[in-house]
Short mmCIF file of C-alpha atoms in Angstrom, two decimals:
data_model
loop_
_atom_site.label_atom_id
_atom_site.label_comp_id
_atom_site.label_asym_id
_atom_site.label_seq_id
_atom_site.Cartn_x
_atom_site.Cartn_y
_atom_site.Cartn_z
CA MET M 244 53.93 18.24 55.43
CA ALA M 245 50.74 17.08 57.18
CA GLU M 246 51.63 18.86 60.42
CA LEU M 247 52.72 21.99 58.57
CA SER M 248 49.36 22.45 56.97
CA THR M 249 47.16 21.83 60.01
CA THR M 250 49.02 23.70 62.74
CA LYS M 251 47.36 26.71 64.33
CA LEU M 252 49.00 29.14 66.73
CA GLU M 253 47.76 30.22 70.11
CA PRO M 254 47.10 33.97 70.57
CA ASP M 255 50.69 34.79 71.66
CA ALA M 256 52.47 31.85 70.06
CA HIS M 257 53.53 34.07 67.15
CA LEU M 258 56.19 35.47 69.48
CA LEU M 259 57.99 32.13 69.02
CA LEU M 260 58.92 33.40 65.59
CA ASP M 261 60.87 36.23 67.24
CA GLN M 262 62.92 34.00 69.55
CA PRO M 263 66.22 34.67 67.73
CA LEU M 264 65.67 38.39 68.25
CA LEU M 265 66.11 37.91 72.02
CA ARG M 266 68.08 34.70 72.09
CA LEU M 267 71.10 35.97 70.15
CA PRO M 268 71.95 38.85 72.56
CA ASN M 269 71.43 36.47 75.47
CA GLU M 270 73.87 33.96 73.97
CA LEU M 271 76.40 36.71 73.31
CA LEU M 272 76.09 37.88 76.93
CA ARG M 273 76.69 34.34 78.13
CA LYS M 274 79.74 34.08 75.87
CA ASN M 275 80.98 37.44 77.16
CA LEU M 276 80.65 36.27 80.76
CA LYS M 277 82.50 33.05 80.03
CA SER M 278 85.33 35.01 78.41
CA ALA M 279 85.63 37.27 81.46
CA GLN M 280 85.67 34.29 83.83
CA ARG M 281 88.31 32.57 81.73
CA GLN M 282 90.56 35.66 81.64
CA ILE M 283 90.26 36.14 85.42
CA GLU M 284 91.00 32.48 86.15
CA MET M 285 94.03 32.41 83.85
CA THR M 286 95.48 35.63 85.24
CA ASN M 287 94.79 34.58 88.82
CA LYS M 288 96.55 31.27 88.25
CA THR M 289 99.58 32.97 86.68
CA VAL M 290 99.82 35.66 89.38
CA THR M 291 99.49 33.11 92.21
CA SER M 292 102.27 30.97 90.72
CA ALA M 293 104.52 34.01 90.31
CA ILE M 294 104.00 35.10 93.95
CA GLN M 295 104.72 31.63 95.28
CA ALA M 296 107.90 31.41 93.17
CA SER M 297 109.16 34.81 94.35
CA THR M 298 109.76 33.56 97.90
CA ASN M 299 112.95 31.80 96.79
CA GLN M 300 114.19 34.54 94.42
CA SER M 301 116.71 37.31 94.83
CA PRO M 302 115.49 40.90 95.30
CA ALA M 303 116.19 41.74 91.64
CA GLU M 304 114.33 38.68 90.42
CA THR M 305 111.46 39.46 92.80
CA LEU M 306 111.17 43.02 91.41
CA ALA M 307 111.17 41.70 87.87
CA SER M 308 108.51 39.15 88.83
CA LEU M 309 106.38 41.90 90.41
CA ASP M 310 106.71 44.06 87.29
CA SER M 311 105.59 41.11 85.18
CA THR M 312 102.66 40.47 87.54
CA LEU M 313 101.57 44.14 87.39
CA ALA M 314 101.75 44.06 83.59
CA LYS M 315 99.54 40.96 83.54
CA ALA M 316 97.07 42.61 85.94
CA GLN M 317 96.92 45.73 83.76
CA ASN M 318 96.43 43.57 80.68
CA LEU M 319 93.58 41.80 82.48
CA LYS M 320 92.03 45.17 83.35
CA ARG M 321 92.09 46.27 79.70
CA LYS M 322 90.47 43.01 78.58
CA LEU M 323 87.78 43.25 81.26
CA GLU M 324 87.05 46.87 80.34
CA ALA M 325 86.59 45.84 76.71
CA LEU M 326 84.30 42.98 77.76
CA GLN M 327 82.36 45.35 80.02
CA ALA M 328 81.82 47.80 77.15
CA GLU M 329 80.61 44.94 74.97
CA GLU M 330 78.28 43.80 77.74
CA LYS M 331 76.75 47.28 78.07
CA ALA M 332 76.16 47.41 74.32
CA LEU M 333 74.48 44.00 74.41
CA HIS M 334 72.26 45.04 77.33
CA LYS M 335 71.23 48.17 75.43
CA GLN M 336 70.48 46.08 72.36
CA GLN M 337 68.49 43.62 74.42
CA LYS M 338 66.39 46.39 75.99
CA SER M 339 65.63 47.83 72.55
CA ARG M 340 64.49 44.44 71.28
CA ILE M 341 62.33 43.78 74.32
CA ARG M 342 60.73 47.21 73.88
CA HIS M 343 60.11 46.44 70.20
CA LEU M 344 58.42 43.11 70.99
CA GLN M 345 56.35 44.76 73.70
CA ASP M 346 55.12 47.36 71.20
CA LEU M 347 54.14 44.55 68.81
CA HIS M 348 52.41 42.67 71.62
CA GLU M 349 50.36 45.73 72.59
CA ILE M 350 49.00 46.30 69.06
CA PRO M 351 45.33 45.26 69.42
CA SER M 352 44.89 44.31 65.78
CA LEU M 353 46.64 44.29 62.44
CA ALA M 354 44.68 47.41 61.52
CA ASP M 355 46.05 49.41 64.44
CA VAL M 356 47.09 53.01 63.79
CA LYS M 357 50.68 52.16 64.69
CA GLN M 358 50.89 50.31 61.40
CA GLY M 359 51.08 53.57 59.41
CA TYR M 360 54.56 55.10 59.69
CA THR M 361 54.83 57.90 57.12
CA GLU M 362 57.85 59.44 58.81
CA SER M 363 59.52 56.03 59.04
CA ALA M 364 58.96 55.53 55.31
CA ARG M 365 60.45 58.96 54.61
CA GLU M 366 63.50 58.26 56.78
CA LEU M 367 64.02 54.85 55.19
CA ALA M 368 63.85 56.34 51.70
CA ARG M 369 66.34 59.04 52.70
CA GLU M 370 68.70 56.53 54.34
CA LYS M 371 68.68 54.21 51.32
CA GLY M 372 68.92 57.06 48.83
CA ILE M 373 65.73 56.11 46.98
CA GLU M 374 63.71 59.32 47.36
CA GLY M 375 63.44 59.46 43.58
CA LEU M 376 61.84 56.01 43.46
CA VAL M 377 59.08 56.57 46.01
CA ASP M 378 56.17 59.01 46.36
CA VAL M 379 55.82 59.47 50.09
CA GLY M 380 54.50 63.03 49.70
CA VAL M 381 51.63 61.91 47.45
CA PHE M 382 50.48 59.25 49.89
CA GLU M 383 50.93 61.61 52.82
CA GLU M 384 48.65 64.18 51.18
CA SER M 385 46.00 61.58 50.33
CA GLY M 386 46.19 60.22 53.87
CA LYS M 387 45.50 63.66 55.35
CA ILE M 388 42.49 64.17 53.08
CA GLU M 389 41.15 60.70 53.87
CA LYS M 390 41.53 61.36 57.59
CA SER M 391 39.71 64.70 57.34
CA LEU M 392 36.80 63.01 55.52
CA ARG M 393 36.53 60.35 58.20
CA GLU M 394 36.34 63.18 60.74
CA GLY M 395 33.46 64.81 58.82
CA LYS M 396 35.50 67.62 57.23
CA MET M 397 35.16 68.13 53.48
CA GLN M 398 37.05 71.38 52.81
CA ASP M 399 40.39 69.72 51.98
CA CYS M 400 38.82 67.18 49.64
CA LEU M 401 36.73 69.84 47.86
CA ALA M 402 39.85 71.94 47.37
CA TRP M 403 41.58 68.90 45.90
CA CYS M 404 38.65 68.34 43.53
CA VAL M 405 38.81 71.96 42.36
CA GLU M 406 42.55 71.66 41.81
CA ASN M 407 42.09 68.50 39.69
CA LYS M 408 38.74 69.43 38.12
CA GLN M 409 39.71 68.81 34.49
CA ALA M 410 41.43 65.51 35.24
CA LEU M 411 38.43 64.31 37.26
CA LYS M 412 36.11 65.19 34.40
CA LYS M 413 38.20 63.07 32.02
CA ILE M 414 37.82 59.96 34.18
CA ASP M 415 34.09 60.72 34.70
CA SER M 416 34.43 60.93 38.49
CA ASN M 417 31.41 61.79 40.65
CA LEU M 418 33.48 62.52 43.78
CA GLU M 419 32.80 66.26 43.81
CA SER M 420 29.05 65.69 43.35
CA GLU M 421 29.05 63.24 46.26
CA LEU M 422 30.80 65.83 48.42
CA ARG M 423 28.36 68.56 47.37
CA LEU M 424 25.47 66.25 48.19
CA GLN M 425 26.93 65.62 51.64
CA GLN M 426 27.17 69.36 52.28
CA PHE M 427 23.53 69.64 51.21
CA ILE M 428 22.62 66.85 53.67
CA GLU M 429 24.31 68.71 56.53
CA LEU M 430 22.33 71.87 55.72
CA ALA M 431 19.06 69.93 55.59
CA ARG M 432 19.79 67.91 58.74
CA SER M 433 18.80 70.61 61.24
CA GLY M 434 15.22 70.86 59.92
CA GLU M 435 15.09 74.66 60.45
CA MET M 436 13.42 76.61 57.67
CA LYS M 437 16.32 79.03 57.20
CA GLN M 438 18.85 76.27 56.67
CA ARG M 439 16.47 74.30 54.47
CA LEU M 440 16.19 77.34 52.23
CA GLU M 441 19.97 77.59 52.17
CA ALA M 442 20.09 73.90 51.24
CA MET M 443 17.72 74.51 48.32
CA MET M 444 19.85 77.40 47.04
CA TYR M 445 22.96 75.26 47.46
CA ALA M 446 21.39 72.40 45.47
CA ARG M 447 20.40 74.72 42.63
CA LYS M 448 23.97 76.03 42.42
CA HIS M 449 25.98 72.81 42.75
CA LEU M 450 23.67 69.87 42.00
CA ALA M 451 20.94 70.92 39.57
CA GLY M 452 23.29 71.60 36.67
CA GLY M 453 25.51 68.58 37.18
CA GLN M 454 26.25 65.85 34.67
CA ASP M 455 24.29 63.26 36.65
CA PRO M 456 20.70 64.30 37.50
CA LYS M 457 20.40 61.64 40.21
CA PHE M 458 22.10 63.94 42.74
CA ALA M 459 19.46 66.65 42.26
CA LEU M 460 16.72 64.03 42.63
CA GLN M 461 18.32 62.66 45.79
CA ALA M 462 18.57 66.17 47.21
CA ALA M 463 14.85 66.72 46.56
CA GLY M 464 14.04 63.45 48.31
CA ILE M 465 16.17 64.39 51.32
CA LEU M 466 14.21 67.61 51.81
CA ALA M 467 11.04 65.53 52.08
CA GLN M 468 12.50 63.21 54.76
CA PRO M 469 13.48 63.95 58.38
CA PRO M 470 16.95 62.92 59.64
CA ASP M 471 15.48 59.98 61.61
CA THR M 472 13.60 58.56 58.65
CA PRO M 473 13.53 54.76 58.30
CA VAL M 474 13.02 55.07 54.53
CA GLU M 475 15.91 53.97 52.31
CA PRO M 476 18.09 55.25 50.75
CA TYR M 477 17.60 58.41 52.81
CA ARG M 478 18.24 56.73 56.16
CA THR M 479 21.68 55.65 54.86
CA MET M 480 22.34 59.09 53.36
CA TYR M 481 21.66 60.78 56.69
CA SER M 482 23.92 58.28 58.49
CA PRO M 483 27.32 59.58 59.72
CA THR M 484 28.91 56.44 58.26
CA ARG M 485 28.54 58.04 54.83
CA TYR M 486 31.75 59.94 55.57
CA PHE M 487 33.64 56.64 55.56
CA ASP M 488 32.17 55.86 52.13
CA LEU M 489 33.32 59.27 50.93
CA ALA M 490 36.83 58.57 52.23
CA GLN M 491 36.94 55.30 50.31
CA ASN M 492 35.55 57.01 47.22
CA PHE M 493 38.29 59.62 47.45
CA LEU M 494 41.04 57.00 47.72
CA ARG M 495 39.72 55.10 44.70
CA THR M 496 39.50 58.31 42.68
CA HIS M 497 42.93 59.49 43.80
CA HIS M 498 44.60 56.21 42.86
CA GLU M 499 42.81 56.05 39.51
CA LEU M 500 43.78 59.63 38.72
CA PHE M 501 47.46 59.02 39.39
CA ALA M 502 47.50 55.49 37.89
CA LEU M 503 48.26 53.93 41.28
CA PRO M 504 47.30 50.31 42.01
CA ALA M 505 44.12 49.84 43.97
CA GLN M 506 46.09 47.72 46.42
CA PRO M 507 49.71 48.18 47.53
CA LEU M 508 52.17 45.98 45.65
CA LEU M 509 53.07 44.43 49.00
CA TYR M 510 49.49 43.13 49.29
CA ILE M 511 49.69 41.60 45.82
CA ALA M 512 53.02 39.90 46.58
CA LEU M 513 51.69 38.75 49.95
CA SER M 514 48.56 37.31 48.35
CA ALA M 515 50.68 35.30 45.92
CA GLY M 516 52.80 33.97 48.77
CA LEU M 517 49.76 33.11 50.90
CA SER M 518 48.16 31.29 47.99
CA ALA M 519 51.32 29.27 47.36
CA LEU M 520 51.40 28.05 50.98
CA LYS M 521 47.68 27.67 51.64
CA THR M 522 46.14 24.22 51.92
CA PRO M 523 42.54 23.21 52.76
CA ALA M 524 43.67 22.07 56.21
CA CYS M 525 44.74 25.63 57.15
CA HIS M 526 41.10 26.66 57.65
CA SER M 527 39.66 23.29 58.55
CA GLU M 528 37.44 22.93 61.60
CA TYR M 529 39.75 20.11 62.64
CA ALA M 530 42.84 22.34 62.67
CA LEU M 531 44.63 21.70 65.97
CA GLN M 532 47.05 23.53 68.18
CA PRO M 533 50.79 23.00 67.55
CA SER M 534 52.50 20.38 69.67
CA THR M 535 56.03 20.56 71.00
CA LEU M 536 56.05 16.78 71.20
CA THR M 537 56.13 16.22 67.44
CA GLY M 538 58.59 18.96 66.61
CA ALA M 539 56.28 20.13 63.80
CA PRO M 540 57.26 23.50 62.29
CA VAL M 541 54.94 26.48 62.52
CA CYS M 542 52.71 26.83 59.46
CA PRO M 543 52.72 30.49 58.31
CA ILE M 544 49.12 30.30 57.06
CA CYS M 545 47.90 28.86 60.37
CA SER M 546 49.61 31.63 62.34
CA THR M 547 47.57 34.27 64.13
CA GLU M 548 48.81 37.04 61.86
CA LEU M 549 48.15 35.41 58.49
CA ASN M 550 45.25 33.00 59.02
CA GLU M 551 42.45 35.52 58.44
CA LEU M 552 44.40 37.27 55.67
CA ALA M 553 44.67 33.99 53.78
CA ARG M 554 41.06 32.92 54.24
CA ASN M 555 39.79 34.35 50.93
CA VAL M 556 42.83 33.83 48.71
CA PRO M 557 42.63 30.89 46.27
CA TYR M 558 44.51 27.63 46.77
CA ALA M 559 47.66 27.12 44.77
CA HIS M 560 47.57 24.60 41.93
CA HIS M 561 49.62 21.60 43.05
CA THR M 562 50.44 18.96 40.45
CA LYS M 563 51.93 16.59 43.01
CA SER M 564 50.82 15.35 46.41
CA TYR M 565 53.16 14.30 49.19
CA MET M 566 52.10 11.53 51.54
CA GLU M 567 53.96 9.38 54.03
CA ASP M 568 54.34 5.66 53.41
CA ASP M 569 51.52 3.34 54.50
CA PRO M 570 49.13 6.13 55.55
CA VAL M 571 46.43 5.56 58.17
CA VAL M 572 43.63 7.87 59.26
CA LEU M 573 42.59 8.40 62.89
CA PRO M 574 38.94 8.90 63.93
CA ASN M 575 39.54 12.66 64.25
CA GLY M 576 40.49 12.87 60.56
CA ARG M 577 44.27 13.27 60.99
CA VAL M 578 46.48 11.24 58.63
CA PHE M 579 49.90 9.83 59.54
CA GLY M 580 52.28 7.30 58.12
CA ARG M 581 51.88 4.08 60.14
CA GLU M 582 55.54 3.80 61.13
CA ARG M 583 55.86 7.47 62.01
CA LEU M 584 52.67 7.32 64.09
CA ARG M 585 54.13 4.38 66.02
CA MET M 586 57.42 6.21 66.65
CA LEU M 587 55.68 9.38 67.82
CA ASN M 588 53.49 7.43 70.23
CA GLU M 589 56.54 5.67 71.66
CA LYS M 590 58.11 9.08 72.16
CA ILE M 591 55.12 10.42 74.13
CA GLY M 592 54.74 7.22 76.17
CA THR M 593 51.55 5.72 74.77
CA ALA M 594 50.92 2.11 75.86
CA LYS M 595 52.07 -0.52 73.39
CA GLY M 596 49.34 -1.56 70.96
CA TRP M 597 47.55 1.75 71.32
CA VAL M 598 47.93 5.09 69.56
CA LYS M 599 46.72 8.65 70.05
CA ASP M 600 46.96 11.80 67.99
CA PRO M 601 50.46 13.07 68.91
CA THR M 602 49.48 16.66 68.08
CA GLN M 603 46.84 16.74 70.84
CA ARG M 604 47.83 18.09 74.22
CA GLY M 605 47.01 16.37 77.47
CA TYR M 606 45.83 12.81 77.69
CA GLY M 607 43.50 12.76 74.69
CA GLU M 608 41.64 9.78 73.29
CA VAL M 609 43.54 6.57 72.47
CA TRP M 610 42.70 3.92 69.89
CA GLU M 611 43.73 0.30 69.49
CA VAL M 612 46.18 -0.22 66.63
CA GLY M 613 44.49 -3.36 65.32
CA GLY M 614 40.97 -2.07 65.83
CA GLU M 615 38.56 -0.52 63.37
CA SER M 616 39.29 3.01 64.55
CA VAL M 617 42.72 3.24 62.87
CA LYS M 618 42.04 2.66 59.17
CA LYS M 619 44.41 2.26 56.29
CA ILE M 620 43.70 4.67 53.45
CA PHE M 621 44.44 4.51 49.75
CA ILE M 622 45.18 7.65 47.76
CA SER M 623 43.42 7.69 44.41
#
């Protein structure tokens, strides 16, 4: 348990979790090769014995022996052809798996664009016959509008607001006003008198009569400030990053309107699982790299993929603690059972009477067993 909670993976060590994906086809190929060798050896032995025995046989017996030998050779050919077909299928499977792992390896981060597979979701729903249980089209539409907002295009989102105007009014949404304000900002950005006049007319039409007067006041303040102003909040309002805020605002409004959870259910289930496995050691400054010497399993929370995701989730409530017998603490803060620490140090070849942290790679620091460095601890 101690090693499980303090292990941390190296950047590519997460590929260890996918070993069976490659190892199984490799084992099946080895088994296939052994079967082919065994069939060839058995047939060769039988055929050689038959040929040697035919030297003392009559012509009729020799012909019968040759017919039997040809039948065995043809049977061997059929078996080898079947094994060859199986081998080709395994090679194809192996190439597909290697390509899949390479694609995973080339993803620069967990937020990479390759993570969003709308078509894959659609195909999966169709294959499993659950189209009636999922809403791929709704999420696809919202994804397109979100993407257009991030690219600085507001036409699609404004059209969506017009289409859902009454529903948006019921939930007291200010999304349309925010979009209208952004269009006003773009008109005022150039600083030319003609466009500034157009911006004023636009504000009178879309902002002055709105439910919230703050948008009209903000528009008036924007006209008084140049695009490179250092004055807040106008500097932020002129910033291109405001489009990302609009995209997030749209998603929140969209999900609220259609009673969708703010986070995917997968995130909620994942958070519960992360919390159940998380321990304080998973994000400790003393967390060490995994060691092949101790045979410690890989801690999911300490893995590269999940460590940052689990950083802000709460710890699970544990009513029981698990500790090895006769625990001792090393100067680096790691705790081991005394007997297990002795056995691990024997395994890695530490001199008798001395111990080191078996999870550390290389030589590492050693401490005398009877000295003050290795202290017995008492759990209260």
